[in-house]
PDB file of C-alpha atoms in Angstrom:
ATOM      1  CA  ASP A   5      -0.103   0.280  -0.068  1.00  0.00           C
ATOM      2  CA  THR A   6       1.451   3.111  -0.820  1.00  0.00           C
ATOM      3  CA  GLU A   7      -1.623   5.298  -0.614  1.00  0.00           C
ATOM      4  CA  VAL A   8      -0.889   9.319   0.086  1.00  0.00           C
ATOM      5  CA  THR A   9      -4.115  11.178   0.067  1.00  0.00           C
ATOM      6  CA  GLN A  10      -4.190  14.732  -0.166  1.00  0.00           C
ATOM      7  CA  THR A  11      -7.355  17.166   0.542  1.00  0.00           C
ATOM      8  CA  PRO A  12      -8.906  19.148  -1.342  1.00  0.00           C
ATOM      9  CA  LYS A  13      -8.530  17.917  -4.822  1.00  0.00           C
ATOM     10  CA  HIS A  14      -9.246  21.632  -6.023  1.00  0.00           C
ATOM     11  CA  LEU A  15      -9.322  24.838  -4.080  1.00  0.00           C
ATOM     12  CA  VAL A  16     -10.287  28.440  -5.088  1.00  0.00           C
ATOM     13  CA  MET A  17      -9.071  31.191  -3.213  1.00  0.00           C
ATOM     14  CA  GLY A  18      -8.607  34.698  -3.171  1.00  0.00           C
ATOM     15  CA  MET A  19      -5.557  37.081  -2.271  1.00  0.00           C
ATOM     16  CA  THR A  20      -6.878  37.767   1.384  1.00  0.00           C
ATOM     17  CA  ASN A  21      -7.981  34.040   1.902  1.00  0.00           C
ATOM     18  CA  LYS A  22      -6.403  31.458   4.555  1.00  0.00           C
ATOM     19  CA  LYS A  23      -6.622  28.483   3.518  1.00  0.00           C
ATOM     20  CA  SER A  24      -4.939  24.787   4.451  1.00  0.00           C
ATOM     21  CA  LEU A  25      -3.708  21.739   2.297  1.00  0.00           C
ATOM     22  CA  LYS A  26      -3.876  18.048   4.126  1.00  0.00           C
ATOM     23  CA  CYS A  27      -1.811  15.295   3.745  1.00  0.00           C
ATOM     24  CA  GLU A  28      -2.064  12.245   5.050  1.00  0.00           C
ATOM     25  CA  GLN A  29      -0.352   8.522   4.841  1.00  0.00           C
ATOM     26  CA  HIS A  30      -0.356   5.778   7.444  1.00  0.00           C
ATOM     27  CA  MET A  31       2.364   3.712   6.383  1.00  0.00           C
ATOM     28  CA  GLY A  32       4.826   4.692   8.854  1.00  0.00           C
ATOM     29  CA  HIS A  33       7.090   6.536   6.301  1.00  0.00           C
ATOM     30  CA  ARG A  34       9.857   8.400   7.962  1.00  0.00           C
ATOM     31  CA  ALA A  35       9.830  11.979   5.638  1.00  0.00           C
ATOM     32  CA  MET A  36       7.040  13.859   4.059  1.00  0.00           C
ATOM     33  CA  TYR A  37       7.455  16.352   1.195  1.00  0.00           C
ATOM     34  CA  TRP A  38       5.857  19.555  -0.339  1.00  0.00           C
ATOM     35  CA  TYR A  39       6.281  19.952  -4.065  1.00  0.00           C
ATOM     36  CA  LYS A  40       5.086  22.960  -6.307  1.00  0.00           C
ATOM     37  CA  GLN A  41       4.277  22.215 -10.057  1.00  0.00           C
ATOM     38  CA  LYS A  42       3.397  24.698 -12.916  1.00  0.00           C
ATOM     39  CA  ALA A  43       1.959  23.520 -16.075  1.00  0.00           C
ATOM     40  CA  LYS A  44       4.363  22.131 -18.127  1.00  0.00           C
ATOM     41  CA  LYS A  45       7.328  22.104 -15.248  1.00  0.00           C
ATOM     42  CA  PRO A  46       8.447  19.727 -13.269  1.00  0.00           C
ATOM     43  CA  PRO A  47       7.700  19.406  -9.848  1.00  0.00           C
ATOM     44  CA  GLU A  48       9.916  22.016  -7.421  1.00  0.00           C
ATOM     45  CA  LEU A  49      10.739  21.097  -3.847  1.00  0.00           C
ATOM     46  CA  MET A  50       9.197  23.376  -1.127  1.00  0.00           C
ATOM     47  CA  PHE A  51       9.721  21.839   2.235  1.00  0.00           C
ATOM     48  CA  VAL A  52      10.659  18.050   3.618  1.00  0.00           C
ATOM     49  CA  TYR A  53       9.636  17.240   7.194  1.00  0.00           C
ATOM     50  CA  SER A  54      11.914  14.206   8.149  1.00  0.00           C
ATOM     51  CA  TYR A  55      10.919  12.212  11.608  1.00  0.00           C
ATOM     52  CA  GLU A  56       8.387  15.189  11.977  1.00  0.00           C
ATOM     53  CA  LYS A  57      11.327  17.643  12.089  1.00  0.00           C
ATOM     54  CA  LEU A  58      11.628  20.562   9.018  1.00  0.00           C
ATOM     55  CA  SER A  59      14.905  19.307   7.394  1.00  0.00           C
ATOM     56  CA  ILE A  60      14.727  21.132   3.897  1.00  0.00           C
ATOM     57  CA  ASN A  61      13.160  24.683   3.308  1.00  0.00           C
ATOM     58  CA  GLU A  62      13.846  25.621   0.104  1.00  0.00           C
ATOM     59  CA  SER A  63      13.723  29.242   0.432  1.00  0.00           C
ATOM     60  CA  VAL A  64       9.788  29.497   0.136  1.00  0.00           C
ATOM     61  CA  PRO A  65       7.651  32.739   0.660  1.00  0.00           C
ATOM     62  CA  SER A  66       6.664  32.910   3.971  1.00  0.00           C
ATOM     63  CA  ARG A  67       2.544  32.625   3.027  1.00  0.00           C
ATOM     64  CA  PHE A  68       3.491  29.142   2.669  1.00  0.00           C
ATOM     65  CA  SER A  69       3.566  27.499   6.292  1.00  0.00           C
ATOM     66  CA  PRO A  70       4.034  24.060   6.476  1.00  0.00           C
ATOM     67  CA  GLU A  71       2.977  22.097   9.454  1.00  0.00           C
ATOM     68  CA  CYS A  72       3.248  18.516  10.421  1.00  0.00           C
ATOM     69  CA  PRO A  73       1.376  17.533  13.356  1.00  0.00           C
ATOM     70  CA  ASN A  74       2.229  13.939  13.456  1.00  0.00           C
ATOM     71  CA  SER A  75       4.034  11.439  11.502  1.00  0.00           C
ATOM     72  CA  SER A  76       1.190  10.597   9.663  1.00  0.00           C
ATOM     73  CA  LEU A  77       0.096  14.339   8.548  1.00  0.00           C
ATOM     74  CA  LEU A  78       1.418  17.030   6.593  1.00  0.00           C
ATOM     75  CA  ASN A  79      -0.401  20.563   5.970  1.00  0.00           C
ATOM     76  CA  LEU A  80       0.398  23.459   4.335  1.00  0.00           C
ATOM     77  CA  HIS A  81      -0.949  26.642   5.363  1.00  0.00           C
ATOM     78  CA  LEU A  82      -1.770  29.384   2.473  1.00  0.00           C
ATOM     79  CA  HIS A  83      -2.201  33.032   3.489  1.00  0.00           C
ATOM     80  CA  ALA A  84      -1.878  36.123   1.424  1.00  0.00           C
ATOM     81  CA  LEU A  85      -1.197  34.323  -1.847  1.00  0.00           C
ATOM     82  CA  GLN A  86      -0.437  35.387  -4.884  1.00  0.00           C
ATOM     83  CA  PRO A  87      -1.814  34.325  -8.441  1.00  0.00           C
ATOM     84  CA  GLU A  88       1.267  33.193  -9.677  1.00  0.00           C
ATOM     85  CA  ASP A  89       0.889  30.806  -6.730  1.00  0.00           C
ATOM     86  CA  SER A  90      -1.581  28.706  -8.924  1.00  0.00           C
ATOM     87  CA  ALA A  91      -0.396  25.420  -9.274  1.00  0.00           C
ATOM     88  CA  LEU A  92      -0.237  21.975  -8.547  1.00  0.00           C
ATOM     89  CA  TYR A  93       0.472  21.279  -4.943  1.00  0.00           C
ATOM     90  CA  LEU A  94       1.990  17.455  -4.587  1.00  0.00           C
ATOM     91  CA  CYS A  95       2.567  15.778  -1.259  1.00  0.00           C
ATOM     92  CA  ALA A  96       4.850  12.735  -0.764  1.00  0.00           C
ATOM     93  CA  SER A  97       6.265  10.304   1.545  1.00  0.00           C
ATOM     94  CA  THR A  98       9.161   8.462   1.584  1.00  0.00           C
ATOM     95  CA  PRO A  99       9.657   4.751   3.347  1.00  0.00           C
ATOM     96  CA  ARG A 100      12.145   4.296   6.139  1.00  0.00           C
ATOM     97  CA  GLU A 101      14.510   2.071   4.358  1.00  0.00           C
ATOM     98  CA  LYS A 102      14.281   3.502   0.972  1.00  0.00           C
ATOM     99  CA  ASN A 103      14.761   7.231  -0.933  1.00  0.00           C
ATOM    100  CA  GLU A 104      12.070   6.751  -3.352  1.00  0.00           C
ATOM    101  CA  ALA A 105       9.041   9.110  -2.688  1.00  0.00           C
ATOM    102  CA  PHE A 106       5.018   8.075  -3.338  1.00  0.00           C
ATOM    103  CA  PHE A 107       2.753  10.946  -4.256  1.00  0.00           C
ATOM    104  CA  GLY A 108      -0.801  11.897  -3.422  1.00  0.00           C
ATOM    105  CA  GLN A 109      -2.654  12.916  -6.157  1.00  0.00           C
ATOM    106  CA  GLY A 110      -2.313  16.706  -5.818  1.00  0.00           C
ATOM    107  CA  THR A 111      -4.225  19.753  -4.968  1.00  0.00           C
ATOM    108  CA  ARG A 112      -5.366  22.123  -8.011  1.00  0.00           C
ATOM    109  CA  LEU A 113      -4.953  25.554  -6.609  1.00  0.00           C
ATOM    110  CA  THR A 114      -6.158  28.853  -8.443  1.00  0.00           C
ATOM    111  CA  VAL A 115      -5.544  32.010  -6.377  1.00  0.00           C
ATOM    112  CA  VAL A 116      -7.755  34.819  -8.108  1.00  0.00           C
TER     113      VAL A 116
ATOM    114  CA  ARG B  11      23.781  24.502 -14.505  1.00  0.00           C
ATOM    115  CA  LYS B  12      20.734  22.822 -13.535  1.00  0.00           C
ATOM    116  CA  GLU B  13      20.926  20.050 -11.003  1.00  0.00           C
ATOM    117  CA  VAL B  14      19.356  17.622 -13.275  1.00  0.00           C
ATOM    118  CA  GLU B  15      18.736  17.837 -16.670  1.00  0.00           C
ATOM    119  CA  GLN B  16      17.198  15.883 -19.414  1.00  0.00           C
ATOM    120  CA  ASP B  17      16.613  15.636 -23.088  1.00  0.00           C
ATOM    121  CA  PRO B  18      13.594  18.470 -23.768  1.00  0.00           C
ATOM    122  CA  GLY B  19      11.732  16.002 -26.316  1.00  0.00           C
ATOM    123  CA  PRO B  20       8.762  16.020 -27.360  1.00  0.00           C
ATOM    124  CA  PHE B  21       9.654  12.080 -28.649  1.00  0.00           C
ATOM    125  CA  ASN B  22       6.964  10.860 -31.274  1.00  0.00           C
ATOM    126  CA  VAL B  23       7.646   7.309 -32.365  1.00  0.00           C
ATOM    127  CA  PRO B  24       5.221   4.492 -33.773  1.00  0.00           C
ATOM    128  CA  GLU B  25       4.519   1.746 -31.653  1.00  0.00           C
ATOM    129  CA  GLY B  26       6.643  -0.998 -31.647  1.00  0.00           C
ATOM    130  CA  ALA B  27       9.722   1.444 -31.630  1.00  0.00           C
ATOM    131  CA  THR B  28      12.435   1.444 -29.178  1.00  0.00           C
ATOM    132  CA  VAL B  29      13.382   5.015 -27.219  1.00  0.00           C
ATOM    133  CA  ALA B  30      16.109   5.858 -25.043  1.00  0.00           C
ATOM    134  CA  PHE B  31      16.176   8.963 -22.576  1.00  0.00           C
ATOM    135  CA  ASN B  32      19.146  10.347 -20.808  1.00  0.00           C
ATOM    136  CA  CYS B  33      19.859  12.725 -17.808  1.00  0.00           C
ATOM    137  CA  THR B  34      22.534  14.179 -16.266  1.00  0.00           C
ATOM    138  CA  TYR B  35      22.969  15.360 -12.410  1.00  0.00           C
ATOM    139  CA  SER B  36      25.403  17.916 -11.194  1.00  0.00           C
ATOM    140  CA  ASN B  37      25.828  16.754  -7.759  1.00  0.00           C
ATOM    141  CA  SER B  38      28.411  13.953  -7.639  1.00  0.00           C
ATOM    142  CA  ALA B  39      27.719  12.853  -4.180  1.00  0.00           C
ATOM    143  CA  SER B  40      23.875  12.074  -5.474  1.00  0.00           C
ATOM    144  CA  GLN B  41      23.292   8.144  -4.087  1.00  0.00           C
ATOM    145  CA  SER B  42      19.977   7.326  -5.359  1.00  0.00           C
ATOM    146  CA  PHE B  43      18.329   7.709  -8.709  1.00  0.00           C
ATOM    147  CA  PHE B  44      14.767   6.922 -10.172  1.00  0.00           C
ATOM    148  CA  TRP B  45      12.528   7.467 -13.234  1.00  0.00           C
ATOM    149  CA  TYR B  46       9.047   8.758 -12.725  1.00  0.00           C
ATOM    150  CA  ARG B  47       6.298   8.592 -15.343  1.00  0.00           C
ATOM    151  CA  GLN B  48       3.761  11.288 -14.817  1.00  0.00           C
ATOM    152  CA  ASP B  49       0.342  11.599 -17.029  1.00  0.00           C
ATOM    153  CA  CYS B  50      -1.239  14.810 -17.943  1.00  0.00           C
ATOM    154  CA  ARG B  51      -2.676  16.341 -14.901  1.00  0.00           C
ATOM    155  CA  LYS B  52      -1.992  13.446 -12.908  1.00  0.00           C
ATOM    156  CA  GLU B  53       0.487  12.737 -10.270  1.00  0.00           C
ATOM    157  CA  PRO B  54       4.398  11.573 -10.669  1.00  0.00           C
ATOM    158  CA  LYS B  55       4.307   7.773 -10.525  1.00  0.00           C
ATOM    159  CA  LEU B  56       7.555   5.611  -9.816  1.00  0.00           C
ATOM    160  CA  LEU B  57       8.776   3.718 -12.727  1.00  0.00           C
ATOM    161  CA  MET B  58      11.612   2.310 -11.307  1.00  0.00           C
ATOM    162  CA  SER B  59      15.039   2.910  -9.160  1.00  0.00           C
ATOM    163  CA  VAL B  60      18.246   3.106 -11.058  1.00  0.00           C
ATOM    164  CA  TYR B  61      21.232   1.022  -9.502  1.00  0.00           C
ATOM    165  CA  SER B  62      24.813   1.069 -10.456  1.00  0.00           C
ATOM    166  CA  SER B  63      24.527  -2.619 -12.323  1.00  0.00           C
ATOM    167  CA  GLY B  64      21.987  -1.155 -14.441  1.00  0.00           C
ATOM    168  CA  ASN B  65      18.668  -2.860 -14.019  1.00  0.00           C
ATOM    169  CA  GLU B  66      15.507  -4.148 -16.160  1.00  0.00           C
ATOM    170  CA  ASP B  67      12.128  -4.198 -15.751  1.00  0.00           C
ATOM    171  CA  GLY B  68       9.837  -5.933 -18.629  1.00  0.00           C
ATOM    172  CA  ARG B  69      10.463  -3.222 -21.624  1.00  0.00           C
ATOM    173  CA  PHE B  70      12.400  -0.766 -19.617  1.00  0.00           C
ATOM    174  CA  THR B  71      15.611  -1.083 -18.882  1.00  0.00           C
ATOM    175  CA  ALA B  72      17.479   2.080 -16.568  1.00  0.00           C
ATOM    176  CA  GLN B  73      21.280   2.542 -16.621  1.00  0.00           C
ATOM    177  CA  LEU B  74      23.259   4.522 -14.438  1.00  0.00           C
ATOM    178  CA  ASN B  75      26.996   5.789 -15.015  1.00  0.00           C
ATOM    179  CA  ARG B  76      28.333   7.653 -12.131  1.00  0.00           C
ATOM    180  CA  ALA B  77      31.814   8.454 -13.417  1.00  0.00           C
ATOM    181  CA  SER B  78      29.472  10.610 -16.326  1.00  0.00           C
ATOM    182  CA  GLN B  79      27.014  11.633 -14.157  1.00  0.00           C
ATOM    183  CA  TYR B  80      24.528   9.986 -16.352  1.00  0.00           C
ATOM    184  CA  ILE B  81      21.042   8.116 -16.213  1.00  0.00           C
ATOM    185  CA  SER B  82      19.299   6.404 -19.483  1.00  0.00           C
ATOM    186  CA  LEU B  83      16.177   5.220 -19.884  1.00  0.00           C
ATOM    187  CA  LEU B  84      15.031   2.451 -22.709  1.00  0.00           C
ATOM    188  CA  ILE B  85      11.904   1.526 -23.336  1.00  0.00           C
ATOM    189  CA  ARG B  86      11.536  -1.116 -25.643  1.00  0.00           C
ATOM    190  CA  ASP B  87       8.773  -2.026 -27.957  1.00  0.00           C
ATOM    191  CA  SER B  88       6.733   1.250 -26.976  1.00  0.00           C
ATOM    192  CA  LYS B  89       2.505   0.861 -26.419  1.00  0.00           C
ATOM    193  CA  LEU B  90       0.342   3.502 -27.019  1.00  0.00           C
ATOM    194  CA  SER B  91       0.328   3.392 -23.080  1.00  0.00           C
ATOM    195  CA  ASP B  92       3.616   4.581 -22.818  1.00  0.00           C
ATOM    196  CA  SER B  93       2.648   7.830 -23.362  1.00  0.00           C
ATOM    197  CA  ALA B  94       3.581  10.401 -21.083  1.00  0.00           C
ATOM    198  CA  THR B  95       6.257  12.647 -19.635  1.00  0.00           C
ATOM    199  CA  TYR B  96       9.595  10.589 -17.895  1.00  0.00           C
ATOM    200  CA  LEU B  97      10.860  12.366 -14.869  1.00  0.00           C
ATOM    201  CA  CYS B  98      14.446  11.835 -14.220  1.00  0.00           C
ATOM    202  CA  VAL B  99      14.877  11.948 -10.508  1.00  0.00           C
ATOM    203  CA  VAL B 100      18.059  12.412  -8.440  1.00  0.00           C
ATOM    204  CA  ASN B 101      18.885  12.422  -4.646  1.00  0.00           C
ATOM    205  CA  PRO B 102      21.632  14.816  -4.381  1.00  0.00           C
ATOM    206  CA  GLU B 103      21.404  14.743  -0.285  1.00  0.00           C
ATOM    207  CA  PHE B 104      19.320  12.950   2.176  1.00  0.00           C
ATOM    208  CA  ASP B 105      15.777  13.495   2.132  1.00  0.00           C
ATOM    209  CA  LYS B 106      16.325  15.694  -1.034  1.00  0.00           C
ATOM    210  CA  LEU B 107      14.450  14.604  -4.226  1.00  0.00           C
ATOM    211  CA  ILE B 108      15.087  16.894  -7.345  1.00  0.00           C
ATOM    212  CA  PHE B 109      13.235  16.590 -10.624  1.00  0.00           C
ATOM    213  CA  GLY B 110      14.567  16.832 -13.993  1.00  0.00           C
ATOM    214  CA  THR B 111      12.647  19.288 -16.532  1.00  0.00           C
ATOM    215  CA  GLY B 112      11.056  15.891 -17.991  1.00  0.00           C
ATOM    216  CA  THR B 113      10.908  14.490 -21.372  1.00  0.00           C
ATOM    217  CA  ARG B 114       7.598  14.009 -23.250  1.00  0.00           C
ATOM    218  CA  LEU B 115       6.986  10.808 -25.035  1.00  0.00           C
ATOM    219  CA  GLN B 116       4.017  10.393 -27.618  1.00  0.00           C
ATOM    220  CA  VAL B 117       3.664   6.663 -29.286  1.00  0.00           C
ATOM    221  CA  PHE B 118       1.569   6.658 -32.086  1.00  0.00           C
ATOM    222  CA  PRO B 119      -0.142   3.733 -33.782  1.00  0.00           C
TER     223      PRO B 119
END
């Protein structure tokens, strides 16, 4: 079972809104990731949590705020986003013994 | 120089053809290497890991050349269902997975 679940699947938000993206996996994976993907571009790494601690932050603007409440959950809090932040946001997780990542279906975010 | 670079594509090939994709990476300390495929508007899915000795999974063969910092993917007997974007992924440091730009493959009847 390599299921990573993301909610919501689609989100439209205004530039003054606050919203959160959620990601969940129950496979006991050690690391969880947020990636951002624009159309016709590869996924770009945003944040990595390893054993519930933020281990990598790729200089993402502070309007994106990650949170890892426990080893199964990963949130991405959004505030004051810009239209150029519209993208597919992908969550992934990595098993304890390997480095390969398994992805959720993503949240397609539109900022208006 | 980008951390992971791929042939830009697109590759348009007939069914049954053999096609090869290349990927180069810049960080010689990279330890793990993967090929993912991504269908339009879907999430990336792991196709195969790439091992130093090379490995095969059915019609797919992956090779790694650490000296040249080069990875390849060979697809034999292409199927229509192989049409997708193929992403080379490299692990330059612990827990950091970096994607290449991707190569688009279109297999036609």
